CSV table of C-alpha atoms and ligand atoms in Angstrom, one decimal:
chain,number,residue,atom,x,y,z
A,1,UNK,CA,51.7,2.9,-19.0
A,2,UNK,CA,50.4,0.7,-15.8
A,3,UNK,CA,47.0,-0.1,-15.9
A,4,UNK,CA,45.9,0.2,-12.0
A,5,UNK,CA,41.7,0.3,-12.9
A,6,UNK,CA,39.9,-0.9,-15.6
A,7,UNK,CA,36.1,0.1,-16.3
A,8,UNK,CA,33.9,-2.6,-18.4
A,9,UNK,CA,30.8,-1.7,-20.6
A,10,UNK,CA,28.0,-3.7,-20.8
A,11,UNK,CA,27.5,-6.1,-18.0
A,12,UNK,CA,25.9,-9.2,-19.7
A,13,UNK,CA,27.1,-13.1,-20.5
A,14,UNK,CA,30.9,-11.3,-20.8
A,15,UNK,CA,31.4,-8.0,-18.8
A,16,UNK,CA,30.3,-9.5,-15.6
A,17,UNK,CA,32.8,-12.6,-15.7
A,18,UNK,CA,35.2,-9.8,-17.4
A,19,UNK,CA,35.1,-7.8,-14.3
A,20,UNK,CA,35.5,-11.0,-12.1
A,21,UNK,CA,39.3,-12.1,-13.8
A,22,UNK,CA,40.4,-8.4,-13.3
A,23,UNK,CA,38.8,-8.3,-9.7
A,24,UNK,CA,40.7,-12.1,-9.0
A,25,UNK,CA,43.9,-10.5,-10.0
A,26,UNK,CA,43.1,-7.4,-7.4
A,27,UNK,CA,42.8,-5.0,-10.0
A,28,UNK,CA,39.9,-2.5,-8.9
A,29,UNK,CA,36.6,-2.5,-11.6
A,30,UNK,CA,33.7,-0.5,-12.3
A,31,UNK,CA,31.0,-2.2,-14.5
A,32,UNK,CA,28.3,0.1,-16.0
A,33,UNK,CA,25.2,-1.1,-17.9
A,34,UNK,CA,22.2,0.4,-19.3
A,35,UNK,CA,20.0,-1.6,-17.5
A,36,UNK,CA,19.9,-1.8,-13.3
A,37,UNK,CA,18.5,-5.1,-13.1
A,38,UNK,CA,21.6,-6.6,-14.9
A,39,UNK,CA,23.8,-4.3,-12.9
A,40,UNK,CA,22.4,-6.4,-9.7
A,41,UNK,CA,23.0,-9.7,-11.9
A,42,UNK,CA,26.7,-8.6,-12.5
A,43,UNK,CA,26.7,-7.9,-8.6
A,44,UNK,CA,25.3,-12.0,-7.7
A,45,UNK,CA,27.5,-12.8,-10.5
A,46,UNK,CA,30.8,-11.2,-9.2
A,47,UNK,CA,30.2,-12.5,-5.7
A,48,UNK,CA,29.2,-16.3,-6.7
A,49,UNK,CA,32.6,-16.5,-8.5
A,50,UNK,CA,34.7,-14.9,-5.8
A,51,UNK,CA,32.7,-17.5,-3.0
A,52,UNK,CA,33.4,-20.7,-5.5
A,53,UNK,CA,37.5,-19.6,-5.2
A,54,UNK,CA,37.1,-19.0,-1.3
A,55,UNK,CA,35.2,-22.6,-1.0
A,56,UNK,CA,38.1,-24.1,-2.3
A,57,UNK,CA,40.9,-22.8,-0.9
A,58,UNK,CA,42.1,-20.7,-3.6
A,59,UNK,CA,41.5,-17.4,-1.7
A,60,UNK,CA,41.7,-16.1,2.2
A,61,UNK,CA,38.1,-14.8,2.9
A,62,UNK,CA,40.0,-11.8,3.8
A,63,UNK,CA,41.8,-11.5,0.5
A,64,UNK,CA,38.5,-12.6,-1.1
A,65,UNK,CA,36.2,-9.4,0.8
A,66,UNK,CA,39.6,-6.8,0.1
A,67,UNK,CA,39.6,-8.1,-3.8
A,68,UNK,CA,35.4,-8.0,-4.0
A,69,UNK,CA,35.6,-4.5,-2.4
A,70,UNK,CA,37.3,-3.0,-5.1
A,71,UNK,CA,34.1,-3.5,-7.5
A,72,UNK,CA,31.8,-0.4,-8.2
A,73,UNK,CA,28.5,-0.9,-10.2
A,74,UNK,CA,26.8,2.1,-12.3
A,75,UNK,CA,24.6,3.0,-14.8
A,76,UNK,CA,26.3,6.2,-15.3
A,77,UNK,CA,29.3,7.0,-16.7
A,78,UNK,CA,31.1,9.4,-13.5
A,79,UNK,CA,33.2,6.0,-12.2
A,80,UNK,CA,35.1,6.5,-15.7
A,81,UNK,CA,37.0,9.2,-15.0
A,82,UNK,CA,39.8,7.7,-13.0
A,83,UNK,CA,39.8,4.3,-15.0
A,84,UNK,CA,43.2,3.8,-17.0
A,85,UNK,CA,42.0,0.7,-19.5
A,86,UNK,CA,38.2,0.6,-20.4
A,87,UNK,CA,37.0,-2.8,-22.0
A,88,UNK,CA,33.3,-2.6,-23.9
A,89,UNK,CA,31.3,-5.7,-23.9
A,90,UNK,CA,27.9,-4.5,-25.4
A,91,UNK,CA,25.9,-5.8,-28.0
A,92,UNK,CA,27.7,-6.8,-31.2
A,93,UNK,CA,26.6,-4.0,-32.9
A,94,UNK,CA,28.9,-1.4,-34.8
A,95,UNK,CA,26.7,1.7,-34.0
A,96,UNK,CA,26.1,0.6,-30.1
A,97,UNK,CA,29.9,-0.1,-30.3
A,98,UNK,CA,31.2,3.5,-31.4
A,99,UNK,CA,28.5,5.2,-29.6
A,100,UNK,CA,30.0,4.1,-26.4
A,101,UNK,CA,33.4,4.2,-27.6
A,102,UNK,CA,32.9,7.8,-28.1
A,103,UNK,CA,31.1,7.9,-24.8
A,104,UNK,CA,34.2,6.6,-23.4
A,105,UNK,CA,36.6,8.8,-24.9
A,106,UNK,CA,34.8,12.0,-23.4
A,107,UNK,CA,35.0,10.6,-20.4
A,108,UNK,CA,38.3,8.9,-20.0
A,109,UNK,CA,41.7,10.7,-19.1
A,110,UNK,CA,43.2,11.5,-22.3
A,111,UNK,CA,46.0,8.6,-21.7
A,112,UNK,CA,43.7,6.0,-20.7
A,113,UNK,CA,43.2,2.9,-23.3
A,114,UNK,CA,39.8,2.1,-24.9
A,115,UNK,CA,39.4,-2.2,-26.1
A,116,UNK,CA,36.7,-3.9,-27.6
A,117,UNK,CA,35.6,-7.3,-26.6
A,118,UNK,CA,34.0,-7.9,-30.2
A,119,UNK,CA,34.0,-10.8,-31.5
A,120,UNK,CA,34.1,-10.0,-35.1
A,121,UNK,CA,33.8,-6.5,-35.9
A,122,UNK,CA,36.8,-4.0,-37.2
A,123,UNK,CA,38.9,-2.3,-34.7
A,124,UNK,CA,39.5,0.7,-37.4
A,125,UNK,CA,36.3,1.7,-37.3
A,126,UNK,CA,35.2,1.6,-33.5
A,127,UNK,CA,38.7,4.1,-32.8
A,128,UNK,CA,38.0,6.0,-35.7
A,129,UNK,CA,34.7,6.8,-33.1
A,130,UNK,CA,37.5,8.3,-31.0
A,131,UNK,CA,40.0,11.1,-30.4
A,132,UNK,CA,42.5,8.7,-29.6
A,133,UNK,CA,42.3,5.8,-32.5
A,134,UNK,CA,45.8,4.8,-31.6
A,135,UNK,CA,45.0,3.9,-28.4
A,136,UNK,CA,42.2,1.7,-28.9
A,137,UNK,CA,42.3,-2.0,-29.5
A,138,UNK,CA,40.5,-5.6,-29.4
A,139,UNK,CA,41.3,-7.2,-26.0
A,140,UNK,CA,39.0,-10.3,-27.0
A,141,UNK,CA,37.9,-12.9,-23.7
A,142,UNK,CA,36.4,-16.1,-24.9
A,143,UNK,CA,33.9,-17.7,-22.8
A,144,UNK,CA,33.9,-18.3,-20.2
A,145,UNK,CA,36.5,-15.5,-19.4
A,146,UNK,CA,37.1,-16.7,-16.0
A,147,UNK,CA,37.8,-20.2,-17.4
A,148,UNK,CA,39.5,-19.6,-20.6
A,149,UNK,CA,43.2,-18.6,-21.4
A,150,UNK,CA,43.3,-17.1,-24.5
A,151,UNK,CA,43.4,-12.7,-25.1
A,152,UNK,CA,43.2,-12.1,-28.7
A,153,UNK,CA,44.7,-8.6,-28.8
A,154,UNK,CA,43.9,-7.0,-32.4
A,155,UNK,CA,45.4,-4.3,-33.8
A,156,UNK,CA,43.6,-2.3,-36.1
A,157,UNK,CA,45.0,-0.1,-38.6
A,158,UNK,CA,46.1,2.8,-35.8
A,159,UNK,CA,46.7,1.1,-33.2
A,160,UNK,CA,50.2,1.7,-32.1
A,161,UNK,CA,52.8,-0.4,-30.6
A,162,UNK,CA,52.5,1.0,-27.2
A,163,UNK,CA,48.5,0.2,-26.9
A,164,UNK,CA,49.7,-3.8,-28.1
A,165,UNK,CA,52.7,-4.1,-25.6
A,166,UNK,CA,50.5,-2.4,-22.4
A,167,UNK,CA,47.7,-5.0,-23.3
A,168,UNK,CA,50.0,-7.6,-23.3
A,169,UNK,CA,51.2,-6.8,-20.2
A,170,UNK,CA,48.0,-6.7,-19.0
A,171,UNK,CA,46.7,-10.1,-19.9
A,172,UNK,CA,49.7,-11.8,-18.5
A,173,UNK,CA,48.7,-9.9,-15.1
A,174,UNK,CA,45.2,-11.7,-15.1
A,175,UNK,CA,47.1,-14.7,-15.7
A,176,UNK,CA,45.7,-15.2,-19.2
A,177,UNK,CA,47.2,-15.9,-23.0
A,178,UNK,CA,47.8,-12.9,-24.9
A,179,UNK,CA,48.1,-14.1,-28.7
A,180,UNK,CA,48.8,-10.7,-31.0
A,181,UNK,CA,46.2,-10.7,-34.0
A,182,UNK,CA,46.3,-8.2,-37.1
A,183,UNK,CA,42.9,-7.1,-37.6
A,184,UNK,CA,40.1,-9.0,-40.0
A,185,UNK,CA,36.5,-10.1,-39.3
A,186,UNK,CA,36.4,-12.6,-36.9
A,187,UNK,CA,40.3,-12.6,-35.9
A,188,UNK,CA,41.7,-16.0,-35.4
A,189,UNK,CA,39.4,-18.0,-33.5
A,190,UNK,CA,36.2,-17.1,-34.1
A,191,UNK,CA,36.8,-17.5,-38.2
A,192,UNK,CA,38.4,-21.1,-37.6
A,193,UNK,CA,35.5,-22.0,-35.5
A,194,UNK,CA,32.5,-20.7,-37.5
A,195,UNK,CA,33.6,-21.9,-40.8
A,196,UNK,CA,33.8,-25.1,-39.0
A,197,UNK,CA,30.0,-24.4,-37.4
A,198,UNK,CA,28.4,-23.8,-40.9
A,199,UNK,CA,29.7,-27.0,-42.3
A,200,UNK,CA,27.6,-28.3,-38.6
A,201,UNK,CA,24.3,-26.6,-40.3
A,202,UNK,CA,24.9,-27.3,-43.7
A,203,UNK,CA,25.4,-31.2,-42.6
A,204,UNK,CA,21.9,-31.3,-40.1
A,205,UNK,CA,20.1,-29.4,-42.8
A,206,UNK,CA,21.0,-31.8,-45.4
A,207,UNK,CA,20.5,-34.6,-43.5
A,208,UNK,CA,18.0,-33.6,-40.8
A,209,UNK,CA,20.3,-35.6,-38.1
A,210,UNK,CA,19.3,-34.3,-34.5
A,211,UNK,CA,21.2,-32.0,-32.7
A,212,UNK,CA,22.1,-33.9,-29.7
A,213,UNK,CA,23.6,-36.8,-32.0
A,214,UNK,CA,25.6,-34.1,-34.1
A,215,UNK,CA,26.8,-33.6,-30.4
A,216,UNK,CA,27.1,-36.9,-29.6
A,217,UNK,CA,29.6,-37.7,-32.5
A,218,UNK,CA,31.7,-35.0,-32.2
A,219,UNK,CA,32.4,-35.7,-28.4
A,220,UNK,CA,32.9,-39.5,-28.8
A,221,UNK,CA,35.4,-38.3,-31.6
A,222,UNK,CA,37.5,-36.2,-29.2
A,223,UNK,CA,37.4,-33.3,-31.9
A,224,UNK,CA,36.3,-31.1,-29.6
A,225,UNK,CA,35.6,-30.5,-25.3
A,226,UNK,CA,31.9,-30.1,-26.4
A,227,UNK,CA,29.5,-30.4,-29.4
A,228,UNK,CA,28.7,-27.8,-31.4
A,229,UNK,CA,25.0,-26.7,-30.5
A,230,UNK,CA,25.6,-27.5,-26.9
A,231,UNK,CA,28.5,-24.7,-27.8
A,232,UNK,CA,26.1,-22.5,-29.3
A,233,UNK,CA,23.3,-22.6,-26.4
A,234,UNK,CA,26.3,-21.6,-24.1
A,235,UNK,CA,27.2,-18.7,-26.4
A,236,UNK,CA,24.0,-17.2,-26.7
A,237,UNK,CA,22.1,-18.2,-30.4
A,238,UNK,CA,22.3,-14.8,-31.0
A,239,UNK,CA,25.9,-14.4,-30.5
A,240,UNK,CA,27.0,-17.3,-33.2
A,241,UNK,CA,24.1,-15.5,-35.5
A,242,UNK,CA,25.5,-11.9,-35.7
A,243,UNK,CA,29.3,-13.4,-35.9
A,244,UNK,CA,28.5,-15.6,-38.6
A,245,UNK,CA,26.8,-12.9,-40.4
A,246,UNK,CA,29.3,-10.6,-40.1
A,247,UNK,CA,31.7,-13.3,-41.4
A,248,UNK,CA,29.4,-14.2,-44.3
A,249,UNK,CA,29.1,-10.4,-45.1
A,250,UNK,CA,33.0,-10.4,-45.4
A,251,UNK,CA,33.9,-13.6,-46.6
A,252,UNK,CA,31.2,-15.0,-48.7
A,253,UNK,CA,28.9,-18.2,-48.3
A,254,UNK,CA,31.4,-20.6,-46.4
A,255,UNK,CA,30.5,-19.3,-44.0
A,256,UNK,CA,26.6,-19.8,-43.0
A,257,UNK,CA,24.5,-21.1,-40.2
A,258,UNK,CA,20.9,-21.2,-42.0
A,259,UNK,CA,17.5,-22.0,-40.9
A,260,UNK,CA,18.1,-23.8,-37.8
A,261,UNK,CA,19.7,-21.1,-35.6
A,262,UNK,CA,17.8,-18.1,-37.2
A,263,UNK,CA,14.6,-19.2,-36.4
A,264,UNK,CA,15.5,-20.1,-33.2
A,265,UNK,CA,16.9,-16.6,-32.7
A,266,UNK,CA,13.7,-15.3,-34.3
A,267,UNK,CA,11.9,-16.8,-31.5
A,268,UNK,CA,14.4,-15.5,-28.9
A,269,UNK,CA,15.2,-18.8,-28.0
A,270,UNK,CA,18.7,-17.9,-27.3
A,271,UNK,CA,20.6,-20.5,-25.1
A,272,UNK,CA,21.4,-20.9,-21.9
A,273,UNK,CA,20.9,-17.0,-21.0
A,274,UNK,CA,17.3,-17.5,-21.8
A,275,UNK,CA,17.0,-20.8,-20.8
A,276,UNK,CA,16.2,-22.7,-23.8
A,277,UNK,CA,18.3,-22.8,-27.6
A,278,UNK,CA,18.7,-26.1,-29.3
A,279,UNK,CA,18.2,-28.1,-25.5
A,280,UNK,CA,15.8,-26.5,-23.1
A,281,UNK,CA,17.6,-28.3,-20.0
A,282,UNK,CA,19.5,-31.3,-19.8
A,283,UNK,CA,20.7,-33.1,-23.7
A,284,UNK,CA,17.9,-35.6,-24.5
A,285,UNK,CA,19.4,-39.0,-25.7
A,286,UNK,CA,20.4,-39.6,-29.4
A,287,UNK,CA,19.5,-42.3,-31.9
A,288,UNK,CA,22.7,-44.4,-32.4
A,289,UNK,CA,22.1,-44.8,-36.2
A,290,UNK,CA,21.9,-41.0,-36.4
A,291,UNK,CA,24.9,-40.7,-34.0
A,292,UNK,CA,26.8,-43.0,-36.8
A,293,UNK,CA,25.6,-41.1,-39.3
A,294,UNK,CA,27.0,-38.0,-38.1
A,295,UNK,CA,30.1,-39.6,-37.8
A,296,UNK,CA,31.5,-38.5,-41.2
A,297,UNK,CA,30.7,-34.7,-40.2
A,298,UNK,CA,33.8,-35.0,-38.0
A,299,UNK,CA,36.2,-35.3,-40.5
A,300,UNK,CA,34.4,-32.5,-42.9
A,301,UNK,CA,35.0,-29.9,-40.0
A,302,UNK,CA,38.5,-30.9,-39.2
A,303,UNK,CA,39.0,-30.3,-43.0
A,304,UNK,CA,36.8,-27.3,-43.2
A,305,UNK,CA,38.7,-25.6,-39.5
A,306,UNK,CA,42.2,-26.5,-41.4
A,307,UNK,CA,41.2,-24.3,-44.6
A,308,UNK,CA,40.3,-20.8,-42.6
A,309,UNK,CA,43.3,-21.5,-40.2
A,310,UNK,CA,45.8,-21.7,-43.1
A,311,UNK,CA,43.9,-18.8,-44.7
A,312,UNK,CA,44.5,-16.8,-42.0
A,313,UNK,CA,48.7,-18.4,-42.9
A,314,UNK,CA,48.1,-17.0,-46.4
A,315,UNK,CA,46.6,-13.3,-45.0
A,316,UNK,CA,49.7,-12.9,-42.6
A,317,UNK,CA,47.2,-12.6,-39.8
A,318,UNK,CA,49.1,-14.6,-37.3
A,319,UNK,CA,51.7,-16.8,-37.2
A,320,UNK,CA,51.1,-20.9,-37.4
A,321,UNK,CA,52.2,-21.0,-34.2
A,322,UNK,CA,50.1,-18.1,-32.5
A,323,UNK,CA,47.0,-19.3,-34.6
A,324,UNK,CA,47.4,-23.1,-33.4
A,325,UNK,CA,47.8,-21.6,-29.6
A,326,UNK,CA,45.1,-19.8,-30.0
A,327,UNK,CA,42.5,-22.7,-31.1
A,328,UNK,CA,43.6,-24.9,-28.5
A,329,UNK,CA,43.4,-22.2,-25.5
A,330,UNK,CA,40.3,-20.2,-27.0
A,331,UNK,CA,38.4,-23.0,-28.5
A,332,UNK,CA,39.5,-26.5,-25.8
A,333,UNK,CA,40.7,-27.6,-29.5
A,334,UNK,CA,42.8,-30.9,-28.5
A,335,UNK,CA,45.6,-30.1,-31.4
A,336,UNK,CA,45.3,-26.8,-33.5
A,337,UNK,CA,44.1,-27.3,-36.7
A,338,UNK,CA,47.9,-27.0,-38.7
A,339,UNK,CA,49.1,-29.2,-36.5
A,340,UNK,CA,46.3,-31.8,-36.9
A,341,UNK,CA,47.1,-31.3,-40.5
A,342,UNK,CA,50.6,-31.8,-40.4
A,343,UNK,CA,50.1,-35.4,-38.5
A,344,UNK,CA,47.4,-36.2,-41.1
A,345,UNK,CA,49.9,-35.7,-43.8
A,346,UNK,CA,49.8,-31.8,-45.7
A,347,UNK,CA,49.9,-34.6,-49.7
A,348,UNK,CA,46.7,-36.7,-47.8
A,349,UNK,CA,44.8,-33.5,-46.6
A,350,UNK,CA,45.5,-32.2,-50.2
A,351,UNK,CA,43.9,-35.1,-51.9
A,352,UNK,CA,40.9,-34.8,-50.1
A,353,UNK,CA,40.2,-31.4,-50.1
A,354,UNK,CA,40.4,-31.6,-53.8
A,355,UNK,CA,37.7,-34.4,-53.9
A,356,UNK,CA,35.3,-32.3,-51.6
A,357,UNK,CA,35.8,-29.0,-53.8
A,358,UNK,CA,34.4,-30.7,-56.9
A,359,UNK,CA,32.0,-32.3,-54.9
A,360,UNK,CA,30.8,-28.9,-52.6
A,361,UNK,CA,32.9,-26.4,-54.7
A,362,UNK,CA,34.4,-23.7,-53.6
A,363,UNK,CA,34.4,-23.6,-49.9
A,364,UNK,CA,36.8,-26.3,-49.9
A,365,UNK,CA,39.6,-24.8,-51.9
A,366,UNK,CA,43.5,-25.7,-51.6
A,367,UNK,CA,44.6,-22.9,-50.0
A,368,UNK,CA,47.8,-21.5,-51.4
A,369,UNK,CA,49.7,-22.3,-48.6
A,370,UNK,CA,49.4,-25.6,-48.5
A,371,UNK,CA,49.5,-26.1,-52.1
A,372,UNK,CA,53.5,-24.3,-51.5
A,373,UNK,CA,54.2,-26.7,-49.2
A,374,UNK,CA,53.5,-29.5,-50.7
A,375,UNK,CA,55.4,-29.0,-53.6
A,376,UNK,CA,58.1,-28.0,-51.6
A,377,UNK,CA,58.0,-31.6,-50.4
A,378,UNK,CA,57.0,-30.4,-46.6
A,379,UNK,CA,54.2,-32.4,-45.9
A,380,UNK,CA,54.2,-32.6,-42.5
A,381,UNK,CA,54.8,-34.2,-39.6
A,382,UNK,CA,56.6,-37.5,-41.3
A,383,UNK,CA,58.8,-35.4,-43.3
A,384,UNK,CA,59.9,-33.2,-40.3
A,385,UNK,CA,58.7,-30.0,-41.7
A,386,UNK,CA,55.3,-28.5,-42.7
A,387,UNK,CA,52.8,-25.9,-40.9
A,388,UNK,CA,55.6,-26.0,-38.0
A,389,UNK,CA,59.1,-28.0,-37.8
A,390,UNK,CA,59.7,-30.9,-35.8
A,391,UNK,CA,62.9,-31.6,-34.5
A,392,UNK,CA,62.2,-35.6,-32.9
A,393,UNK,CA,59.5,-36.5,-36.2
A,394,UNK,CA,59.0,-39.6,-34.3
A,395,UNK,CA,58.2,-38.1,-30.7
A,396,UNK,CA,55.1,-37.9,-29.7
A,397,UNK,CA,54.3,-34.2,-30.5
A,398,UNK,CA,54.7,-31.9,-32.7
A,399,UNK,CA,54.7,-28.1,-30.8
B,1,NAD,N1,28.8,-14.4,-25.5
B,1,NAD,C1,30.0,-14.9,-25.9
B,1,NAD,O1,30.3,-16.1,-25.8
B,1,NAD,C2,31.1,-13.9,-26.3
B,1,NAD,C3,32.4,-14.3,-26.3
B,1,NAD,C4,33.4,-13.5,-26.7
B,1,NAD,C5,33.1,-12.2,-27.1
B,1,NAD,N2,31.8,-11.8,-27.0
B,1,NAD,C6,31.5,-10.4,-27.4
B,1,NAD,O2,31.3,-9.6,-26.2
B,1,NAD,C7,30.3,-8.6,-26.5
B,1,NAD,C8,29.1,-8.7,-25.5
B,1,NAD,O3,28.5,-10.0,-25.7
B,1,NAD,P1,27.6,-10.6,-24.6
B,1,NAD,O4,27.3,-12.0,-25.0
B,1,NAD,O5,28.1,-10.3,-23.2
B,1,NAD,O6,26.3,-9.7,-24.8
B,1,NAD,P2,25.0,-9.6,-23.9
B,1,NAD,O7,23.8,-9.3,-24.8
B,1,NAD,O8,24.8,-10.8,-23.0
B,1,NAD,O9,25.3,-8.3,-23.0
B,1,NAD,C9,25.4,-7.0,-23.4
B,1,NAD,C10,25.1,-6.1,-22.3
B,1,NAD,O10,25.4,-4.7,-22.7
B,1,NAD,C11,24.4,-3.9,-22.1
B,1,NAD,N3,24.4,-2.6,-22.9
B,1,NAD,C12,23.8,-2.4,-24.1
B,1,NAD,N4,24.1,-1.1,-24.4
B,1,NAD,C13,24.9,-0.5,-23.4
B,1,NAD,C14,25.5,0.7,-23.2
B,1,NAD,N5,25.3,1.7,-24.1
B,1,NAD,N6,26.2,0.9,-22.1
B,1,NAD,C15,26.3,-0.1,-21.2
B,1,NAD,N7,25.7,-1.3,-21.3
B,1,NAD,C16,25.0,-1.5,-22.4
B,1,NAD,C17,23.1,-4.7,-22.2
B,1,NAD,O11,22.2,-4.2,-21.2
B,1,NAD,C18,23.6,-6.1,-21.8
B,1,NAD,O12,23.6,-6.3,-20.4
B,1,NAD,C19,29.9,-8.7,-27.9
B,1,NAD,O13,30.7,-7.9,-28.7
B,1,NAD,C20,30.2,-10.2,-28.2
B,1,NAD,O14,30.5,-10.4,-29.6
B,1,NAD,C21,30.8,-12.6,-26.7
């Protein structure tokens, strides 16, 4: 089918800069939240993004007014009825999430898709909400959506092939990177990235090492565009809080963020969207003893990011390829984490994730894949062959 409107629920950090990417691409978008005084938000929202691409240069005013025209705010749910591919972005919460789903579904010409812009939560059972559970999927943004590439689509369990190849087409209309992703909690990204968080808080809780040189560290390392708790502040608190929870819930305790974030969360100090999280304004200075200190985190998370990403190799979630792709346009990762452990050396990564498992347990198991591959004698980069195969092993890189 040709998706010519789309209708996003929940306009809040996501749905308005949602509706913005479908807007830039001339696609015509009705937003409808619960609460008017976020409907006007999504409204300043909508409009401050379309002025930034008029400003510079990237749009005729003309073009800019025609596109912006073709946005319709509600809190009720009439605009739905002529809207071909709806996207939810409420609260990450399973009963909010079928209740609108259902919503939608009365509402919705019977042909019209239904996504989810959840960040963690099963596909299955939000479309099982519905008449139509084979046309309902993830369509996953990462934040910011107007600045980030990547579209997880997910398919859950009914989703058929139709659905998955109409959202593709759809993301490469808005100009992003669709990467297909068989449903599990937390898909690709977000499971790579919060294991790699919890090791974050298990690290400053250990070691009580502030925040901003945690930051500091990880920046100066080039392991990632930004440190982790100024990643969380943007996020919303509460957002990492209910994804990691859902991911501990599934997965077990590699994945946790502890004290730190919950109480914060507890005091609704929730980032950026409520103006203070772990920085209340601009990143105070760190100690440089501190900053050293947190130097050896680094490596623990590169490790730790490597083990969920080549789990999700083992679960025949996604392919190496897609699930390296998807780090580096979903997370600013500089190399995706197989990759970074094919250059390390697949034996080398090996060795030490057997010294931290008897150190941390667990959490820091082989995972079978790798364990194949090296004693297949693939180990990596150097050898021409492990996560991916390299065709010039002494070029500069590997993809
Ligand atoms: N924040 C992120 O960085 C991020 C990134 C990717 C995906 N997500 C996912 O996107 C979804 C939304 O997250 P968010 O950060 O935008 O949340 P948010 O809390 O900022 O916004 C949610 C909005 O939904 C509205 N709402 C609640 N119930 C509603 C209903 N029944 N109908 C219409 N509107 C309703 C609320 O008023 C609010 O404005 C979640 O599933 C989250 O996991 C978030």
């Amino acid at each position: 089918m040709y998706v010519e409107s789309v209708g996003v629920v929940g306009g809040g950090t996501m749905g308005g800069d949602i509706a913005t990417v479908f807007l830039l691409a001339g696609i015509p978008t009705v937003v409808r939240d619960v609460n008017a005084v976020q409907i006007e938000k999504v409204r300043r929202h909508v409009e401050g993004r379309f002025r930034e691409r008029v400003s510079r240069g990237r749009l005729t005013p003309q073009e800019g007014e025609r596109r912006l025209g073709a946005l319709r705010l509600t809190t009720g749910w009439e605009p739905f009825a002529d809207v071909d591919l709806a996207i939810e972005a409420v609260p990450e919460n399973m009963s909010v999430k079928r209740a609108v789903l259902s919503e939608l579904d009365r509402v919705l010409p019977p042909l019209s898709l239904l996504a989810s812009n959840t960040s963690a939560l099963s596909i299955t059972a939000m479309g099982r909400a519905t008449n139509r559970p084979e046309r309902v999927a993830g369509f996953h943004f990462f934040f910011p959506a107007t600045v980030m590439r990547l579209i997880e689509i997910v398919c859950g369990e009914d989703t058929d092939r139709d659905t998955v190849l109409t959202l593709v087409r759809v993301a490469e209309e808005i100009h992003k990177l669709p990467v297909r992703v068989r449903e599990c909690p937390g898909f690709v990204v977000n499971r790579v990235l919060m294991r790699s968080l919890s090791e974050v808080f298990r690290f400053q809780e250990a070691t009580g090492v502030a925040p901003a040189a945690i930051d500091r560290a990880v920046v100066e390392a080039h392991a990632a565009p930004m440190g982790p708790f100024q990643l969380c502040d943007a996020l919303g608190l509460d957002v990492a809080l209910d994804v990691s929870q859902t991911l501990e819930h599934s997965y077990g305790e590699r994945f946790h963020l502890g004290a730190l974030i919950t109480d914060r969360v507890k005091a609704k100090h929730l980032g950026q969207k409520t103006g203070a999280g772990f920085y209340d304004g601009a990143t105070p200075d760190p100690d440089p003893t501190d900053v050293d200190r947190a130097r050896e985190l680094v490596r623990l998370q590169q490790l730790a990011a490597f083990t969920e990403a080549a789990r999700l190799v083992d679960d025949e979630i996604a392919s190496p390829h897609d699930i390296d792709l998807a780090l580096r346009a979903g997370a600013g990762l500089p190399l995706g984490p197989l990759a970074w452990a094919d250059a390390e050396g697949l034996d080398q990564v090996m060795a030490e994730l057997e010294a931290l498992r008897s150190r941390y347990g667990d959490r820091f198991a082989v995972p079978a894949s790798l364990e194949r591959l090296v004693h297949s004698g693939s180990l990596g980069r150097t050898a021409g062959r492990g996560y991916h195969v390299y065709r010039n092993v002494y070029g500069r890189t590997g993809l």
